[in-house]
Tab-separated table of C-alpha atoms in Angstrom:
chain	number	residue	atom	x	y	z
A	1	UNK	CA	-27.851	29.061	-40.632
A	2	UNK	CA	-28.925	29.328	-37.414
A	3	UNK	CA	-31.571	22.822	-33.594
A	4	UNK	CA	-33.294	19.385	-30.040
A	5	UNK	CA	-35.133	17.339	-28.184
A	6	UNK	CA	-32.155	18.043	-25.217
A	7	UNK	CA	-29.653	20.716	-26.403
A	8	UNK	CA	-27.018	19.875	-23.890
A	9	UNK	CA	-23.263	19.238	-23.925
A	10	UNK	CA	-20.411	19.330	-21.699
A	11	UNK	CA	-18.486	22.476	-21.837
A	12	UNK	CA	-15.499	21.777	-19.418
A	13	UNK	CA	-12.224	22.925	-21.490
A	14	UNK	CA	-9.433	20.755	-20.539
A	15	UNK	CA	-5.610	21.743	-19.661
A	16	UNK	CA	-4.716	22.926	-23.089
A	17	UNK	CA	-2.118	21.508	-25.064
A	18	UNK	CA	0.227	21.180	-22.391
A	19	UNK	CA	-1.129	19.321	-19.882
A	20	UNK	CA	0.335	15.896	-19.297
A	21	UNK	CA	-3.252	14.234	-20.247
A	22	UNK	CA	-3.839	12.867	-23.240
A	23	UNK	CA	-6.029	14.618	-25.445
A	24	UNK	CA	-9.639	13.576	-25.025
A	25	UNK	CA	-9.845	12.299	-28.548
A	26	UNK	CA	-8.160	8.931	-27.190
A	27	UNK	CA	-11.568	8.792	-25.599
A	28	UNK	CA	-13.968	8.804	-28.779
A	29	UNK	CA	-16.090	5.874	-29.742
A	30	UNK	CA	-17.292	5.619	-26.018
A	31	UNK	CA	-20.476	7.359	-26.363
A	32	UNK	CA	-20.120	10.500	-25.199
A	33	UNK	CA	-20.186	12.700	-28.594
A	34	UNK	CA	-23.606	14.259	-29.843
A	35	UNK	CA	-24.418	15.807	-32.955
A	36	UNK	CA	-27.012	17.222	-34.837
A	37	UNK	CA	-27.433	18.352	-38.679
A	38	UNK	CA	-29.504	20.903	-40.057
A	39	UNK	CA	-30.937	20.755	-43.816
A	40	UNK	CA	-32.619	23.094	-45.791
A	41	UNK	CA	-35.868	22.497	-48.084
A	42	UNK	CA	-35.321	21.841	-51.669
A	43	UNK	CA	-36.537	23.797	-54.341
A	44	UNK	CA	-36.854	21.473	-56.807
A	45	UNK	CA	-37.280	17.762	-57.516
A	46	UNK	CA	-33.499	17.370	-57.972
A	47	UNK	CA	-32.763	19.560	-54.661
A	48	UNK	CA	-35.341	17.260	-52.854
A	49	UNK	CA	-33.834	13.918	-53.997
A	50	UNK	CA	-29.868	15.291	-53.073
A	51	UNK	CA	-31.818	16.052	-49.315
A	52	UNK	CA	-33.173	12.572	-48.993
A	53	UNK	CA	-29.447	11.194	-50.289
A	54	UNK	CA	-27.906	13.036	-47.426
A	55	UNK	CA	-30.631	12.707	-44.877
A	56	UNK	CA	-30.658	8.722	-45.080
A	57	UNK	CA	-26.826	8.489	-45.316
A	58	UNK	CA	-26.695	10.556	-41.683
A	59	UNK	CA	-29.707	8.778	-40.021
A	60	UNK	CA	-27.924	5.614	-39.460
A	61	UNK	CA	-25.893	7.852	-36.782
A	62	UNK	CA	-28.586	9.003	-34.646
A	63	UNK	CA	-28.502	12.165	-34.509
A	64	UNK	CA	-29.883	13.831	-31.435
A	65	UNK	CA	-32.050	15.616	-33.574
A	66	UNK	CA	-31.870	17.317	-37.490
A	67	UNK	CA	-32.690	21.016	-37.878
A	68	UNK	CA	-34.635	21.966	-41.195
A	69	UNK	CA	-34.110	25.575	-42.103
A	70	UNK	CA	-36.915	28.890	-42.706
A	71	UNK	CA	-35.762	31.143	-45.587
A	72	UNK	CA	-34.866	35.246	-45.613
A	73	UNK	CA	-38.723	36.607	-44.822
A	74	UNK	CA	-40.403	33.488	-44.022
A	75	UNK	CA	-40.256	32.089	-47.918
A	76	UNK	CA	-39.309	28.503	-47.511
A	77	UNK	CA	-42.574	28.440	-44.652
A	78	UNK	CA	-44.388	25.765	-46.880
A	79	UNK	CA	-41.522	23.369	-47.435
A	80	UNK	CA	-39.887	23.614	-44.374
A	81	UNK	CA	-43.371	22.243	-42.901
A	82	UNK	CA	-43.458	19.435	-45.661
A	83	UNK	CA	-40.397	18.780	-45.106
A	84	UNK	CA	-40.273	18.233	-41.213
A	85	UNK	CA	-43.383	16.019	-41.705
A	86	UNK	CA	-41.424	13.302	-44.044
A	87	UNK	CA	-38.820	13.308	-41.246
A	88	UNK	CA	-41.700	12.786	-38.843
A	89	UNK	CA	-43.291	9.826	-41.181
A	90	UNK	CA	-40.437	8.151	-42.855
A	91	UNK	CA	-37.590	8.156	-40.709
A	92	UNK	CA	-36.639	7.315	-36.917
A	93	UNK	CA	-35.271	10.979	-37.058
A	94	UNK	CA	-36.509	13.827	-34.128
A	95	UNK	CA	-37.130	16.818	-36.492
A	96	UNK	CA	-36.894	20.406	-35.643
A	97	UNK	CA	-38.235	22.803	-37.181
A	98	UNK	CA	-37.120	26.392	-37.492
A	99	UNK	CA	-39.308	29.194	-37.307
A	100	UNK	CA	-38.991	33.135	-37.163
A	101	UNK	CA	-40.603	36.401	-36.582
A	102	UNK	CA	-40.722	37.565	-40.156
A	103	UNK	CA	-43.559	38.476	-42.704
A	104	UNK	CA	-46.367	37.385	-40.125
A	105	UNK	CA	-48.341	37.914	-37.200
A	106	UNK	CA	-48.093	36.772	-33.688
A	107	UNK	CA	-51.808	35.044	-34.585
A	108	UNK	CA	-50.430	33.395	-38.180
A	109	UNK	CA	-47.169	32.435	-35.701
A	110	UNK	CA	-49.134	31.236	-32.915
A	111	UNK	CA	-51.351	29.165	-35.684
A	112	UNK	CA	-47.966	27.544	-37.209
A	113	UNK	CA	-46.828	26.919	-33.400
A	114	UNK	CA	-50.114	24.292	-32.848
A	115	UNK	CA	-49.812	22.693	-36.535
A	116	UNK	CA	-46.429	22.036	-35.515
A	117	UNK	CA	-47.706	20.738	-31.616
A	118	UNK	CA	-50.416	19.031	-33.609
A	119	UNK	CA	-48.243	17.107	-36.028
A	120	UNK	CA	-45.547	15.786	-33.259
A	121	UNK	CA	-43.139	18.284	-33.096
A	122	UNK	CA	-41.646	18.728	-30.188
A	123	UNK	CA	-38.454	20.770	-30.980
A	124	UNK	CA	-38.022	24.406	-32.180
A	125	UNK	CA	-35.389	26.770	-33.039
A	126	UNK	CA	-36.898	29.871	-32.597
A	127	UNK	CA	-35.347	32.917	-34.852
A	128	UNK	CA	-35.426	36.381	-35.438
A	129	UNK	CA	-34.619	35.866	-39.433
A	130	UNK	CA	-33.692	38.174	-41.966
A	131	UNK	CA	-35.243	41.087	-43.667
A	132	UNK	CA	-37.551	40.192	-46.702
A	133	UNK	CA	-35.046	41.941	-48.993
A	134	UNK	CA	-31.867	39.699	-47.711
A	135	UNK	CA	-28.961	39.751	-45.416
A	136	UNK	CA	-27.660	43.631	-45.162
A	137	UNK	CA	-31.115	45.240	-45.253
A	138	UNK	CA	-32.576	47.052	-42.226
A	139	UNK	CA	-34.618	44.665	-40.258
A	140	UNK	CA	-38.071	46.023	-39.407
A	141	UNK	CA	-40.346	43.984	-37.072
A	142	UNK	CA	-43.576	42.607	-39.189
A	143	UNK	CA	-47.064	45.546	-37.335
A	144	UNK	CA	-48.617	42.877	-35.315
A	145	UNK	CA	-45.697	40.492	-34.791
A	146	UNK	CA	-43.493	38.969	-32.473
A	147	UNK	CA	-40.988	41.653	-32.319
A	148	UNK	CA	-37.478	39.708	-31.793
A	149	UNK	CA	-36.854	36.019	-30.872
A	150	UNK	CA	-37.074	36.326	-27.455
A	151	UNK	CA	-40.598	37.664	-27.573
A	152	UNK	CA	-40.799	34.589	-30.060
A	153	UNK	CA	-39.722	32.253	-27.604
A	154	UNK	CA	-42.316	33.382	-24.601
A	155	UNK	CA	-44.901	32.984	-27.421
A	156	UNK	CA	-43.683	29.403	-28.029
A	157	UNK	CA	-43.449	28.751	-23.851
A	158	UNK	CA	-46.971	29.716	-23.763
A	159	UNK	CA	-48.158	27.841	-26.477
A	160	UNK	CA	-46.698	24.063	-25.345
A	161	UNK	CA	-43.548	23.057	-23.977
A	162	UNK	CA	-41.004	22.785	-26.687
A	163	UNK	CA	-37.781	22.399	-26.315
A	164	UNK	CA	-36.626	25.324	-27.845
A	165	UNK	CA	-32.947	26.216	-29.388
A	166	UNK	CA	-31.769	29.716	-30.250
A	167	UNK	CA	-29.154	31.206	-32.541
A	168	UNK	CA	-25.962	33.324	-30.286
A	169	UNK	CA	-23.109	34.994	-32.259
A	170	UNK	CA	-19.553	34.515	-30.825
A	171	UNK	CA	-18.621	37.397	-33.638
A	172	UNK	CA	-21.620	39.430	-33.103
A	173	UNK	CA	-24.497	39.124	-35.477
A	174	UNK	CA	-23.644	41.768	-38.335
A	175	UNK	CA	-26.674	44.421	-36.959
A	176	UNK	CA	-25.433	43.946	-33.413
A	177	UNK	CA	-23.448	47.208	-32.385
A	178	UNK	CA	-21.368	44.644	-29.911
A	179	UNK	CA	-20.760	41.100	-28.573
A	180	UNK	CA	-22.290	42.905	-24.822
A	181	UNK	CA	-25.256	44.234	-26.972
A	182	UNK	CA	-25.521	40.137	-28.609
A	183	UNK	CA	-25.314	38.430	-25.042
A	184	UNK	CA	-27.797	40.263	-24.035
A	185	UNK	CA	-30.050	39.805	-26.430
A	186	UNK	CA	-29.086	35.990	-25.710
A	187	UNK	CA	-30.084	36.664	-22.000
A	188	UNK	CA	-33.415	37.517	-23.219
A	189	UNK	CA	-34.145	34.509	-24.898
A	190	UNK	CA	-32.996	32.737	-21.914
A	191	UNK	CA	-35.477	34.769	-19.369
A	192	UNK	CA	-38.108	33.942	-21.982
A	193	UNK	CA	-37.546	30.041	-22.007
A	194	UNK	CA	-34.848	28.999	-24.769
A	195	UNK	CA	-33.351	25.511	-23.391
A	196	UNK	CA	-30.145	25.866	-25.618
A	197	UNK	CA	-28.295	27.797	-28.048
A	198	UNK	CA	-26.101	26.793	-31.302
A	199	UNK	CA	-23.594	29.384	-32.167
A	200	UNK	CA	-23.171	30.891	-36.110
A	201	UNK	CA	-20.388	29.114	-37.533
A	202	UNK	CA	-16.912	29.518	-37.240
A	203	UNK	CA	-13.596	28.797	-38.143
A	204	UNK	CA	-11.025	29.473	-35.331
A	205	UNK	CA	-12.046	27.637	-31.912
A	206	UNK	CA	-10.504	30.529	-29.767
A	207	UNK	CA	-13.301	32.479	-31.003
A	208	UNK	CA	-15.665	29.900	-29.501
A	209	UNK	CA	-13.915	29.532	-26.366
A	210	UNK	CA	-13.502	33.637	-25.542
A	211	UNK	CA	-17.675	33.832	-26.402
A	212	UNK	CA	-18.411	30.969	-23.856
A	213	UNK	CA	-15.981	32.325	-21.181
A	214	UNK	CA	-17.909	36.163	-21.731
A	215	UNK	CA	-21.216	34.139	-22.017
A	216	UNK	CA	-20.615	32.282	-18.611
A	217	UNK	CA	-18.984	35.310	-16.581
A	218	UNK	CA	-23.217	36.696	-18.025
A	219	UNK	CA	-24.795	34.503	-16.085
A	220	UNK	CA	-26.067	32.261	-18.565
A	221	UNK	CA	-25.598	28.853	-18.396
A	222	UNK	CA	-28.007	27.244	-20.920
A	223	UNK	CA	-25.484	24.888	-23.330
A	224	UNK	CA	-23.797	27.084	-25.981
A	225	UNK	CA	-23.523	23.938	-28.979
A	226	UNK	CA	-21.050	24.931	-31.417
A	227	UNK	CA	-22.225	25.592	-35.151
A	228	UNK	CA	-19.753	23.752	-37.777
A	229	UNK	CA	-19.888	24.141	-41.113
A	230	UNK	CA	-17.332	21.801	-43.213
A	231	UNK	CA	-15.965	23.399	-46.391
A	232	UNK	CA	-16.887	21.854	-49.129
A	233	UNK	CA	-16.733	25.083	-51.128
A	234	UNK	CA	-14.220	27.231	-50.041
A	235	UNK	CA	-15.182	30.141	-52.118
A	236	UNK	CA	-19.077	29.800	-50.944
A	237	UNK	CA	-18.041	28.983	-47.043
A	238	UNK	CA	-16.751	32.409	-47.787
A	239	UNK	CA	-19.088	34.333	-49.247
A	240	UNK	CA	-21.514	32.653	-46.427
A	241	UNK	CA	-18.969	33.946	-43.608
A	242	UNK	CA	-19.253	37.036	-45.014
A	243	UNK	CA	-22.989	37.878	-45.123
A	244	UNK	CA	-23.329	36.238	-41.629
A	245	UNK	CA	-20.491	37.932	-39.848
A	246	UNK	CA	-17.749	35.575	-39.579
A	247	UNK	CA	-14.460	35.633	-39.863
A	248	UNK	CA	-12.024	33.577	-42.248
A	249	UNK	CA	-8.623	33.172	-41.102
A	250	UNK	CA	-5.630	34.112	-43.500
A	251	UNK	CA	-4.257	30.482	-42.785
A	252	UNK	CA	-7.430	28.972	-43.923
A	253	UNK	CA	-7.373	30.698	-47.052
A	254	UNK	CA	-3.961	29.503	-48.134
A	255	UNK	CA	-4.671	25.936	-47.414
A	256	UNK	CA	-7.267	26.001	-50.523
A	257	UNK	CA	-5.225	27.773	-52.140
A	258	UNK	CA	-4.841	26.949	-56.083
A	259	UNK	CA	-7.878	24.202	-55.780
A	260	UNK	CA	-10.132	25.609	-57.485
A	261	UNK	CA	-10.022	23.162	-60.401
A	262	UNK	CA	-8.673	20.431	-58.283
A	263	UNK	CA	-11.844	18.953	-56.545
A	264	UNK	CA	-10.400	15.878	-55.118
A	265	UNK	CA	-7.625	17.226	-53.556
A	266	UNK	CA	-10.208	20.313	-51.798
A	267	UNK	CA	-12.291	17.877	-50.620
A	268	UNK	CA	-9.104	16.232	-48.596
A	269	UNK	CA	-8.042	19.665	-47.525
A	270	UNK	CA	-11.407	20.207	-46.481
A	271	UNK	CA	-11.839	17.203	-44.564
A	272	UNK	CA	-8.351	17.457	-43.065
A	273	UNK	CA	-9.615	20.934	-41.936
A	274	UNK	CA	-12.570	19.832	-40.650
A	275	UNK	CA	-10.735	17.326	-38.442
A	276	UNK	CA	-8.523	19.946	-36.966
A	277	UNK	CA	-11.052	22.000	-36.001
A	278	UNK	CA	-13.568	19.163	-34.595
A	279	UNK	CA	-10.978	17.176	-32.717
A	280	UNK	CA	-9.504	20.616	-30.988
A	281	UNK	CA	-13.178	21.268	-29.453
A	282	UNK	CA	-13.148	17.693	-28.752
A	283	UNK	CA	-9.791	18.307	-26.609
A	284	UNK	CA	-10.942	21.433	-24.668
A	285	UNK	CA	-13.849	19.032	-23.661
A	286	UNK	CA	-17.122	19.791	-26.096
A	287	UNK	CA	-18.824	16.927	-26.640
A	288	UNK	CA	-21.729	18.326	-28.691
A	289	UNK	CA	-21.768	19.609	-32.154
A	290	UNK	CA	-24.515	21.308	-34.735
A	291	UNK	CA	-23.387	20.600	-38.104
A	292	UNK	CA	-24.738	23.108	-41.022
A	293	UNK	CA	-24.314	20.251	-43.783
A	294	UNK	CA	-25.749	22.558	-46.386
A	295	UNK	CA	-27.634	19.223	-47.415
A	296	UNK	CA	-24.465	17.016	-48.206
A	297	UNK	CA	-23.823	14.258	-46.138
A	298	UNK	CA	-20.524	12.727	-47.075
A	299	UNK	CA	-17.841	15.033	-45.165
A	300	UNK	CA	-20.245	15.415	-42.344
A	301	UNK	CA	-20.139	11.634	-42.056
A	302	UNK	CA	-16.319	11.037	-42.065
A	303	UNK	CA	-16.237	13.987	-39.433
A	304	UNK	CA	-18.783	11.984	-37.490
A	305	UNK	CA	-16.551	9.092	-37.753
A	306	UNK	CA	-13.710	10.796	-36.847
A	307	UNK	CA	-15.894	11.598	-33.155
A	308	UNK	CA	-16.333	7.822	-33.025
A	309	UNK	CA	-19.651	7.927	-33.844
A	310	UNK	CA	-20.678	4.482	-35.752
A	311	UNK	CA	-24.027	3.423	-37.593
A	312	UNK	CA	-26.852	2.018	-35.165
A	313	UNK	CA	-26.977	-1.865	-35.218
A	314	UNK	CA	-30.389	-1.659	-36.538
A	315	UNK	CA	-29.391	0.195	-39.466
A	316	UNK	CA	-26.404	-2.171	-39.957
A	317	UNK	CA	-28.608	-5.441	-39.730
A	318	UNK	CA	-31.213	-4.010	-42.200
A	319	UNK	CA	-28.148	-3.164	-45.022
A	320	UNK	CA	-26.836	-6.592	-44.316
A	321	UNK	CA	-30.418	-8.096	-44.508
A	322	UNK	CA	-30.779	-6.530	-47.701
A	323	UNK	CA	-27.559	-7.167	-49.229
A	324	UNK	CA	-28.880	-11.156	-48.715
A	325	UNK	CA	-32.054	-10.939	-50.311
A	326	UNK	CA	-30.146	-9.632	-53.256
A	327	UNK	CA	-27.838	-12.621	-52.950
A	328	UNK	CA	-30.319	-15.043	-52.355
A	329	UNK	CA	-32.163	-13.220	-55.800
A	330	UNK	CA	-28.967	-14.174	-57.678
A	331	UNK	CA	-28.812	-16.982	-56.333
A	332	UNK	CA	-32.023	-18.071	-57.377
């Protein structure tokens, strides 16, 4: 789950929950949020119409951009290309499209890099990506490719001028010996060109917030956007956390708790969770935010609304024009 046509946010944590200011929620609906979702490619026809569901629901809130994810070994390569060319075509979406280092050369890279140039992408999140075999397996560098992402994003520099996004790890990716050995693999990517980074996903914001201070006291100053991922499954945010590195805090187990069978009442835990966590970033001063919607668009939306954002006017005057030549159908 590791987005952008301008990765940036504001990163200034405010006076914590004592200060005498109000919390800088009172502030939302005044334009300064951004967001951006990633997707992944569907499989099948089914997959592909639930994607379009989600992706039109979320496009009437601008997103700064919308990520579309590369599978384990490069296997999703084909779809994620079809897929970021509908978003180019059909909607007023700015794609980007992932890409890694795995199962090709730096030439078949290099080749994807122009298509991609060629088509009108401008954005790229530029991965290492798993092993072939999965999550847990030994990564070994593809003979003749780019050997890590940083050596991916120098290729991508060289190539054209993309605004390119990297993955970071505020728990250490699950290969990394250390959080020291992580950030400096982040510092790489930086030296090589990477405009941004979005973090993994995670679940307790002190975790973001000691990362960023150890990130910052590096040197780097590129904006670190904050990964989300709302819960609409508890037991698969889990299992995800698990493969990827993250923790799960006791306290959010408990919350879903006995809900297994009781899908209405998860999905207002979950969004009540989801609101916690969102409007505490929002309080310490973030302002930007990478949603992993795992191609589902209603809880992202109500956490969007929650930051204040609303639908453009555009996409508001073309529902209402619509609703009236139904009426005027009717009517007639």
């Amino acid at each position: 789950m590791l987005t952008s046509q301008d990765p940036a946010g504001q990163e200034q944590r405010g006076q914590g929950p004592q200060s005498e200011e109000p919390p800088k929620r009172r502030l939302l609906g005044r334009g300064a949020i951004e967001v951006s979702f990633e997707f992944f490619p569907p499989r099948t026809p089914a997959m592909e119409e639930t994607l379009w569901k989600a992706i039109r629901r979320l496009e009437p809130l601008r997103p700064k951009y919308v990520s579309v994810t590369y599978g384990a070994g490069g296997s999703t390569r084909e779809r994620t290309h079809a897929t970021v060319a509908r978003i180019l075509s059909e909607t007023t979406l700015v794609p980007a499209a992932h890409l890694t280092c795995v199962n090709a050369t730096t030439f078949e890279i290099d080749d994807i890099i122009r298509e991609y140039w060629d088509l009108g992408v401008r954005n790229i999140v530029a991965l290492r990506g798993d092993p072939p075999e999965g999550v847990g397996e030994r990564y070994v560098p593809t003979p003749g490719g780019y050997a890590n992402a940083a050596a991916l994003v120098g290729g991508l520099k060289n190539i054209a001028p993309f605004v390119t996004s990297v993955g970071c790890y505020p728990e250490k990716h699950p290969e990394s010996p250390s959080v020291e050995a992580d950030i400096d693999m982040l510092k790489a990517k930086v030296d090589a060109g990477a405009d941004g980074a979005i973090t993994q996903f995670f679940f307790d914001n002190d975790v973001y917030f000691r990362y960023l201070d150890r990130v910052r006291a590096a040197g780097i100053t590129i904006p670190i956007i904050p990964g989300l991922i709302p819960i609409n499954n508890f037991t698969q945010a889990a299992g995800f956390a698990k493969r990827s590195g993250a923790s799960v805090p006791d306290w959010l187990g408990r919350r879903f708790e006995g809900l297994e069978n009781d899908p209405e009442t998860r999905h207002l835990v979950a969004a009540a969770v989801a609101a916690e966590q969102v409007l505490g970033l929002v309080d310490q001063g973030i302002t930007s935010f990478h949603f992993y919607t795992l191609n589902r668009a209603d809880l992202v939306y109500a956490i969007c609304h929650l930051l204040g954002l609303r639908p453009a006017k555009a996409f508001t005057r073309k529902t209402e024009d619509g609703l009236a030549d139904e009426a005027a159908k009717v009517a007639s």
